[in-house]
PDB file of C-alpha atoms in Angstrom:
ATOM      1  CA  UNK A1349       3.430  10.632  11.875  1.00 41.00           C
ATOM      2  CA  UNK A1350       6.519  12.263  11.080  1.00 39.00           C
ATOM      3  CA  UNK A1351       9.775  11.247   9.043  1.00 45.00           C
ATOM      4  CA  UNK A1352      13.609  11.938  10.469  1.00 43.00           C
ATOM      5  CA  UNK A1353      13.710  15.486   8.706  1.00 44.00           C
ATOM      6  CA  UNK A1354      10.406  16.241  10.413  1.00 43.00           C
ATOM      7  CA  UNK A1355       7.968  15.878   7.500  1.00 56.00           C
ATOM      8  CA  UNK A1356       5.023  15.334   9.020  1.00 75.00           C
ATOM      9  CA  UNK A1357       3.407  12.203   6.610  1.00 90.00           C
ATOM     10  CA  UNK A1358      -0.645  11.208   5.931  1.00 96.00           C
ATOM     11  CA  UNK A1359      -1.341   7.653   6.673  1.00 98.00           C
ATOM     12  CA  UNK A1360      -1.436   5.083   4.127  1.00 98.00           C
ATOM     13  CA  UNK A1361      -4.792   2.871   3.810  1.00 98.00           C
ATOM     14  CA  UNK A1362      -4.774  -0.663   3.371  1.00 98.00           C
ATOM     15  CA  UNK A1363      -8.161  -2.112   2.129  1.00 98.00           C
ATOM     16  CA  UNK A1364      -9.320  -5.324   4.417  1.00 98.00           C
ATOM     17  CA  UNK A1365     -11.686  -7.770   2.887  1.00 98.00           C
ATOM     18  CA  UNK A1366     -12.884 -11.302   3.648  1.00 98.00           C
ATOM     19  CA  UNK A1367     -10.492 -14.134   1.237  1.00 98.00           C
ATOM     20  CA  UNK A1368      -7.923 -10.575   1.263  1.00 97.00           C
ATOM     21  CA  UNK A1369      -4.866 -12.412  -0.307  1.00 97.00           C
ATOM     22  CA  UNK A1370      -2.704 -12.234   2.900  1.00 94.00           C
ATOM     23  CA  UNK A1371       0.973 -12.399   1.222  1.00 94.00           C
ATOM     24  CA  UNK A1372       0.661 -10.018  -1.285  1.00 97.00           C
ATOM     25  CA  UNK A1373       0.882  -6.466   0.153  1.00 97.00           C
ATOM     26  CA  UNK A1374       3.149  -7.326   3.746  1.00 96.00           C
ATOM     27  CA  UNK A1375       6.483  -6.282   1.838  1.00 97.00           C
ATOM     28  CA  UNK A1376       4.884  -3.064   0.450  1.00 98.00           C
ATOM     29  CA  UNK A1377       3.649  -2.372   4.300  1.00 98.00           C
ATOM     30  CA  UNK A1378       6.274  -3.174   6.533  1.00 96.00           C
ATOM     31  CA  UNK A1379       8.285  -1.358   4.640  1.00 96.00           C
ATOM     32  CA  UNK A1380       6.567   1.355   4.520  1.00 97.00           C
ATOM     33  CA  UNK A1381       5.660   1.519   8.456  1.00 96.00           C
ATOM     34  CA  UNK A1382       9.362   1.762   8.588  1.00 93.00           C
ATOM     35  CA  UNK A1383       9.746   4.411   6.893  1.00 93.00           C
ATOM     36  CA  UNK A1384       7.636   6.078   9.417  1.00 94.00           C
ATOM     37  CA  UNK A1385       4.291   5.999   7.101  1.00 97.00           C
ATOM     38  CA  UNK A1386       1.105   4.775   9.791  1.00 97.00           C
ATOM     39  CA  UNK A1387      -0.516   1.953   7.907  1.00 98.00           C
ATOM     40  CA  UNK A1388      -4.500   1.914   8.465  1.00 98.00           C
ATOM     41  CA  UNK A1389      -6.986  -0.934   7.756  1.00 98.00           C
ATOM     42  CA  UNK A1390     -10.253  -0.216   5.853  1.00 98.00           C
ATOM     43  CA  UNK A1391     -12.874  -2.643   5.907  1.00 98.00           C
ATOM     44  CA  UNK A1392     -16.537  -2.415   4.417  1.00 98.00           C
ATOM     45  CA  UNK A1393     -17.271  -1.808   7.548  1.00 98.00           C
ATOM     46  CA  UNK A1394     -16.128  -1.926  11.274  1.00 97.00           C
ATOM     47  CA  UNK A1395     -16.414  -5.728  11.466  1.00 97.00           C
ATOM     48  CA  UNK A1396     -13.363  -7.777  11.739  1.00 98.00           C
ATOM     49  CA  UNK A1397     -12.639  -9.662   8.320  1.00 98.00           C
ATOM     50  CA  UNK A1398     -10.945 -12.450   7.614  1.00 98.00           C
ATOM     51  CA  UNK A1399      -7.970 -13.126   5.365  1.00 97.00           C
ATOM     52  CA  UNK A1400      -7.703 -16.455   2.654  1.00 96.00           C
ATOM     53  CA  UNK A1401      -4.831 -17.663   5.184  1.00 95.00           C
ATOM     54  CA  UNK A1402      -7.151 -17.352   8.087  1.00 96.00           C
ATOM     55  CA  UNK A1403      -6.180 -14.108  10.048  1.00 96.00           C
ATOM     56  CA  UNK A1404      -8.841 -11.930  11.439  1.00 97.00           C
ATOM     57  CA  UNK A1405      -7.903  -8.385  10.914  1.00 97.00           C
ATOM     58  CA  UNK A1406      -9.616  -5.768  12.721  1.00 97.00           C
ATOM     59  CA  UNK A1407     -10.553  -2.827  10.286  1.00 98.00           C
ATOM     60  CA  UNK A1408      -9.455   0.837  11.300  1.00 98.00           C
ATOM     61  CA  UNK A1409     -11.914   2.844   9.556  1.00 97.00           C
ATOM     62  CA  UNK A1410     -15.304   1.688   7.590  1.00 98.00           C
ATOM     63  CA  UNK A1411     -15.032   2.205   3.551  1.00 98.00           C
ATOM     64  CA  UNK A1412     -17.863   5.350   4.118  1.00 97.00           C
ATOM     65  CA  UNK A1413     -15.615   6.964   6.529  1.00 96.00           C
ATOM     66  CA  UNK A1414     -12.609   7.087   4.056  1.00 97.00           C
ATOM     67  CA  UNK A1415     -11.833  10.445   2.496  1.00 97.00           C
ATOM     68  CA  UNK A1416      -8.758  10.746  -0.488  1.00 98.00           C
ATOM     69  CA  UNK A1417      -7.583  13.819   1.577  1.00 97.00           C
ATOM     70  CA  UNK A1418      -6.539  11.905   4.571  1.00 97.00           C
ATOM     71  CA  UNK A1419      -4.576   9.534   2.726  1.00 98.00           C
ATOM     72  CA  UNK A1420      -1.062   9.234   1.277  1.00 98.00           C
ATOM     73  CA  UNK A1421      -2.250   5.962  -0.695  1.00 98.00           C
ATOM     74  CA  UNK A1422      -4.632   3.381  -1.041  1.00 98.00           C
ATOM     75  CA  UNK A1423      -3.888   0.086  -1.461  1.00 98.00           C
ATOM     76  CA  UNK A1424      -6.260  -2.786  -3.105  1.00 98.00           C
ATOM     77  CA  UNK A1425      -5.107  -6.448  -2.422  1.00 98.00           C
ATOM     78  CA  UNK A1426      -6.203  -9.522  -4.169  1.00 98.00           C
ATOM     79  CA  UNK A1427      -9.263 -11.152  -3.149  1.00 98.00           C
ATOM     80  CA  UNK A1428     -11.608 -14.364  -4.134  1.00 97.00           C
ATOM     81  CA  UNK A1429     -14.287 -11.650  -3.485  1.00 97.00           C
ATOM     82  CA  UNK A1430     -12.991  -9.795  -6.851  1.00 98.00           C
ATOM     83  CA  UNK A1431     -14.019 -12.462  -8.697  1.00 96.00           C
ATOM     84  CA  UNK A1432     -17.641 -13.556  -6.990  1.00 95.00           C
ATOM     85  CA  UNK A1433     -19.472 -10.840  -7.431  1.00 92.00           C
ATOM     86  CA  UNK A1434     -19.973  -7.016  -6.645  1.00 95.00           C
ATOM     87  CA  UNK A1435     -19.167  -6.872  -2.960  1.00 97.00           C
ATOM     88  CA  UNK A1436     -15.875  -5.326  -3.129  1.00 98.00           C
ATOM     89  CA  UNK A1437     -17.201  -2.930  -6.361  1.00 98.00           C
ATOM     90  CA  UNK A1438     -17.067  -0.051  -3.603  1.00 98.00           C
ATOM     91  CA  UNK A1439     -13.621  -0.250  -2.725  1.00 98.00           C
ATOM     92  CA  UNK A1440     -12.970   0.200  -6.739  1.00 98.00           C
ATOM     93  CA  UNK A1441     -15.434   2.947  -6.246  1.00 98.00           C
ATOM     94  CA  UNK A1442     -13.219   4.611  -3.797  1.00 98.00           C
ATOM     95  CA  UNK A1443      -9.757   4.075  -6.133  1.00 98.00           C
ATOM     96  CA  UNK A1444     -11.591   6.094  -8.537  1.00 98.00           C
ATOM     97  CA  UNK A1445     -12.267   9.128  -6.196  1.00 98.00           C
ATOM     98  CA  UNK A1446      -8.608   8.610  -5.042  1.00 98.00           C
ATOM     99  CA  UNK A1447      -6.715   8.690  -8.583  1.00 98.00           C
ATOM    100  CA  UNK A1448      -9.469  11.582  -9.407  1.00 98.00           C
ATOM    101  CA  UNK A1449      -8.065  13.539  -6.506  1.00 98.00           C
ATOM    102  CA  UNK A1450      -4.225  12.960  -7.106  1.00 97.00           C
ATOM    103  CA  UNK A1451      -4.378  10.451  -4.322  1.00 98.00           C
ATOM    104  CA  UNK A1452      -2.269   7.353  -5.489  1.00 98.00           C
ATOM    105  CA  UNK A1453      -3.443   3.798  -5.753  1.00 98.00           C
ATOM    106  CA  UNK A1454      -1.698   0.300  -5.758  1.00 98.00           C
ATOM    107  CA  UNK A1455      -3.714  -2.741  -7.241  1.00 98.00           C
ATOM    108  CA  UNK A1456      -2.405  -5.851  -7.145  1.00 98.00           C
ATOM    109  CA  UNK A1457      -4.013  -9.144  -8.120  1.00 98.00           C
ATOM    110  CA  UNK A1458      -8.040  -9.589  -8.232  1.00 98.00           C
ATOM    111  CA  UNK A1459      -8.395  -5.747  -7.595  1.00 98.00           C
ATOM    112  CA  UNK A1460      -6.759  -4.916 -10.781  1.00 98.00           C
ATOM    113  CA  UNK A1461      -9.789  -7.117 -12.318  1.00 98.00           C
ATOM    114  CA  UNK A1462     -12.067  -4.578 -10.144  1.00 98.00           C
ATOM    115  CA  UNK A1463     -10.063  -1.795 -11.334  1.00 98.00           C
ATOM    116  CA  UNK A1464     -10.851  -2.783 -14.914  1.00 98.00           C
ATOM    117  CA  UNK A1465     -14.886  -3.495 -14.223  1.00 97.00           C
ATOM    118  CA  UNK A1466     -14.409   0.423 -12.834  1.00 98.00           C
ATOM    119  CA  UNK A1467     -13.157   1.353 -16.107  1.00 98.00           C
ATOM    120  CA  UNK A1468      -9.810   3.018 -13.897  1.00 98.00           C
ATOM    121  CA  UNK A1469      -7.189   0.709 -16.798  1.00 98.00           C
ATOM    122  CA  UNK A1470      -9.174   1.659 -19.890  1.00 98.00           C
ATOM    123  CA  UNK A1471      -6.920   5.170 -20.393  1.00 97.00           C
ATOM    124  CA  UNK A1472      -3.429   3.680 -18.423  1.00 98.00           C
ATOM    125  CA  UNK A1473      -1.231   1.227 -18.683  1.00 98.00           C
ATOM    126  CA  UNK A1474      -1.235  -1.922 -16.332  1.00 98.00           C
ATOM    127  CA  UNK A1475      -0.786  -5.321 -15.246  1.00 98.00           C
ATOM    128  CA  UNK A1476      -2.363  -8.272 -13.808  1.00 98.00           C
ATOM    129  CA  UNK A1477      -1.551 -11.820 -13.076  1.00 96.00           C
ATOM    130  CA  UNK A1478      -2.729 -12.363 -17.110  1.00 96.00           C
ATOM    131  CA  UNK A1479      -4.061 -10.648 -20.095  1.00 97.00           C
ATOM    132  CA  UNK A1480      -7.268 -12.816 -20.777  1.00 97.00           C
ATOM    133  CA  UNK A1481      -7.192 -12.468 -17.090  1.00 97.00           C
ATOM    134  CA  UNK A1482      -8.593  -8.587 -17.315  1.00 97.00           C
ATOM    135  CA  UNK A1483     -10.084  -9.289 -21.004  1.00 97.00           C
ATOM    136  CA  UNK A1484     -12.651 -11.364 -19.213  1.00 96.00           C
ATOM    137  CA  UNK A1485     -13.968  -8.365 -17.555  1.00 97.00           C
ATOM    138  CA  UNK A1486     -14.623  -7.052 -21.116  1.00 96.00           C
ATOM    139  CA  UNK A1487     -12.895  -3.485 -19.968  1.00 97.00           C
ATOM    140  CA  UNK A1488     -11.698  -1.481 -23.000  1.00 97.00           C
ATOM    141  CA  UNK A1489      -8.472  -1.122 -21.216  1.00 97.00           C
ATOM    142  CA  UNK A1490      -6.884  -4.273 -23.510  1.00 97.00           C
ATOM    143  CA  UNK A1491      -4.374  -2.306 -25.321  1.00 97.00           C
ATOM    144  CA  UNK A1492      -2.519  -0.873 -22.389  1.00 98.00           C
ATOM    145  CA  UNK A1493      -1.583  -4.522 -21.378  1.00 98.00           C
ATOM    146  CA  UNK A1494       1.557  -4.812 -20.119  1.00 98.00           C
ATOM    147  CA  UNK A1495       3.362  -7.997 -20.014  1.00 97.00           C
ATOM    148  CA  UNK A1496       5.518  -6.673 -16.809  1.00 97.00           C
ATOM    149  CA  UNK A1497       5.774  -7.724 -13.063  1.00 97.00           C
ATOM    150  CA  UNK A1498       4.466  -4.345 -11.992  1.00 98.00           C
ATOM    151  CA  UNK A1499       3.492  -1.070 -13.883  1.00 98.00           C
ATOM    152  CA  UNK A1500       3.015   2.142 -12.818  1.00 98.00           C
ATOM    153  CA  UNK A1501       1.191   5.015 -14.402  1.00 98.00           C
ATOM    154  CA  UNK A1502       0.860   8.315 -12.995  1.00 95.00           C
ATOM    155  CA  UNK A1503      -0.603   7.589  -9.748  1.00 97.00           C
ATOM    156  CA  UNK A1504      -1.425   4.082 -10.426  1.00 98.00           C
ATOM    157  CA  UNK A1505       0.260   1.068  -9.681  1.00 98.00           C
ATOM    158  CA  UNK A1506      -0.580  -2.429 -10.531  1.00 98.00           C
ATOM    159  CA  UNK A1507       0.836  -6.113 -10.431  1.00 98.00           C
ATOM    160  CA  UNK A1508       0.233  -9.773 -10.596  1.00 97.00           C
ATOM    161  CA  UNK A1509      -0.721 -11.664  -7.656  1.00 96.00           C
ATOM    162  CA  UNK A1510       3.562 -13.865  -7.814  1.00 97.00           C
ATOM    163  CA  UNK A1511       4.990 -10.158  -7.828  1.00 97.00           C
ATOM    164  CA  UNK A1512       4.452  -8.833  -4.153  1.00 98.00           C
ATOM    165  CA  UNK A1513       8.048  -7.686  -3.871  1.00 98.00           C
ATOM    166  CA  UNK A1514       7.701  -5.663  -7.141  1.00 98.00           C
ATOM    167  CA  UNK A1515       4.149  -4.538  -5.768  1.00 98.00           C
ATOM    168  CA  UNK A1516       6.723  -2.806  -3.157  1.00 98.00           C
ATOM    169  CA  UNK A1517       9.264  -1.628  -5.409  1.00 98.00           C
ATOM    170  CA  UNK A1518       6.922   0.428  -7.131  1.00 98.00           C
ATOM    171  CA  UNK A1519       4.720   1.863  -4.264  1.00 98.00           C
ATOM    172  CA  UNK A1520       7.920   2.836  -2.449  1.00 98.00           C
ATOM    173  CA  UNK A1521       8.676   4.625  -5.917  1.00 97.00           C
ATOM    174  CA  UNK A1522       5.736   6.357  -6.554  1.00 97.00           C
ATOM    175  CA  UNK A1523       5.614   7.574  -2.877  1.00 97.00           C
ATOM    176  CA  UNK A1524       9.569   8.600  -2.870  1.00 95.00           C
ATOM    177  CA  UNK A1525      10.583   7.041   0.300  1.00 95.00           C
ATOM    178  CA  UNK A1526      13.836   5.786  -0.935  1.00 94.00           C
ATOM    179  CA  UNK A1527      16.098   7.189  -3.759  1.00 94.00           C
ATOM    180  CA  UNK A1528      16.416   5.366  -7.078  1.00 94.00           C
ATOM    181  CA  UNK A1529      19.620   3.145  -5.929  1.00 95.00           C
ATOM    182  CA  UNK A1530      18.623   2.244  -2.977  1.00 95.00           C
ATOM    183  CA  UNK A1531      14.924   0.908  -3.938  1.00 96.00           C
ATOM    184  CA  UNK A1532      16.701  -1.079  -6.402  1.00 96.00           C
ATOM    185  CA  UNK A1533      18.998  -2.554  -3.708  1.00 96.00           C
ATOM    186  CA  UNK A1534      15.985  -3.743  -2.133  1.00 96.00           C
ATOM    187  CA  UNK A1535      14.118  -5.167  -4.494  1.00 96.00           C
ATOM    188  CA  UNK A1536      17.247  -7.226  -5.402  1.00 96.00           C
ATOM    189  CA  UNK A1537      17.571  -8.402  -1.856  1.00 96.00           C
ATOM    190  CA  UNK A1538      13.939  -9.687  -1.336  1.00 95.00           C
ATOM    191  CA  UNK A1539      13.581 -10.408  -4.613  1.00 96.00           C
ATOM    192  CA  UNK A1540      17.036 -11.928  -5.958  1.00 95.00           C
ATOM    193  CA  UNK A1541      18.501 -12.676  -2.594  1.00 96.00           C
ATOM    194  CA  UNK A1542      21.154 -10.604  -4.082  1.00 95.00           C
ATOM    195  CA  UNK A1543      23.557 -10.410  -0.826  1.00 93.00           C
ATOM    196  CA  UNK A1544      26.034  -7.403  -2.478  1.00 92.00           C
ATOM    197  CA  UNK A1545      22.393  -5.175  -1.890  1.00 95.00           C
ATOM    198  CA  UNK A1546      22.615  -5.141   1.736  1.00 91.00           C
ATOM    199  CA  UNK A1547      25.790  -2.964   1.192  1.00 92.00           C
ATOM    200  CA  UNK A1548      23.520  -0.265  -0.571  1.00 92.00           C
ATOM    201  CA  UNK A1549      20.981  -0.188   1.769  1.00 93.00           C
ATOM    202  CA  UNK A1550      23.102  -0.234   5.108  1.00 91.00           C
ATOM    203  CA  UNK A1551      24.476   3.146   3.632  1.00 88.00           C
ATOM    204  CA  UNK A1552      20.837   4.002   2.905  1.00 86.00           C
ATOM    205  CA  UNK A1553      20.036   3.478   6.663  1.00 86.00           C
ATOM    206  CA  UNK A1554      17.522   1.349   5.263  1.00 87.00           C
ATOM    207  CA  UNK A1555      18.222  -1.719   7.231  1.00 77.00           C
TER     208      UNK A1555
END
């Protein structure tokens, strides 16, 4: 997949997990599968999976067949699986042999509580949907709270499961595929429903 100037782009990987919180990472996508990155499903396996708002999503690739060096980013949305046991503990398996080789990750929701069981916030700043939230995972991560809609540090991004839209700000950040101002303008359109942004990003080429 290749940009306008010819930059020739490695996919991004979206994880896919039964109860996979459906609304939280579709801004961060589509927007990025605009910007000509090709967005790939990972499931524990090859078997379809189905979402908490009932879609069945095909995976792309099986967890085992997912390398860091094939990816642009990985992102980990929200599950009720996070939170019922150790199913999903390989995918936070995976986000640690992604951040360990310079490959980004975005968290947002439940998988920032698998992030923490993983020991990944312990040493970096964060967010969740709550504090007592990731405390309950006993992590030793509880002094890099931050009380934020999304953080990002180094390659890490995470956010609360009411802050899709600053899920997206961030990832499209951290992966440079706008300038400052015109991320900014986005975020205040889908966000604040600020009408002056469309200005911005019509400039951009972004719409």
């Amino acid at each position: 997949m290749s940009n306008s100037t010819g930059t020739t782009r490695k996919p991004v990987y979206l994880a896919v997990y039964d109860t996979l919180a459906d609304w939280e990472t579709g801004h961060a996508t589509a927007q990025l599968a605009r910007a000509g990155y090709e967005i790939r499903t990972v499931g524990p396996a090859r078997e379809p999976v189905r979402s908490v708002g009932g879609l069945r999503v095909q995976p792309d690739l099986a967890l085992a067949d997912v390398r860091p060096s094939d990816a642009a980013l990985l992102i980990l949305p929200g599950a009720d699986l996070w939170d019922a046991g150790d199913d999903l503990a390989p995918f936070a398996r995976t986000a640690r042999a992604f951040l360990d080789a310079g490959v980004p990750v975005a968290a947002i929701c439940g998988a920032t509580a698998g992030l923490a069981r993983e020991g990944l916030l312990d040493d970096r700043d964060h967010t969740s949907a709550v504090s007592f939230y990731l405390a309950a995972t006993q992590y030793g991560g509880g002094e890099r709270y931050v009380d934020a809609d999304a953080v990002t540090d180094g390659g890490l991004v995470t956010a609360g499961p009411t802050e899709p839209v600053a899920f997206a700000r961030e990832i499209l950040r951290l992966l440079h595929v706008y300038d400052d101002e015109a991320v900014d303008a986005w975020y205040r359109l889908f966000h604040d429903s600020d009408a002056g942004a469309y200005a911005v990003l019509e400039k951009a080429g972004v719409l």
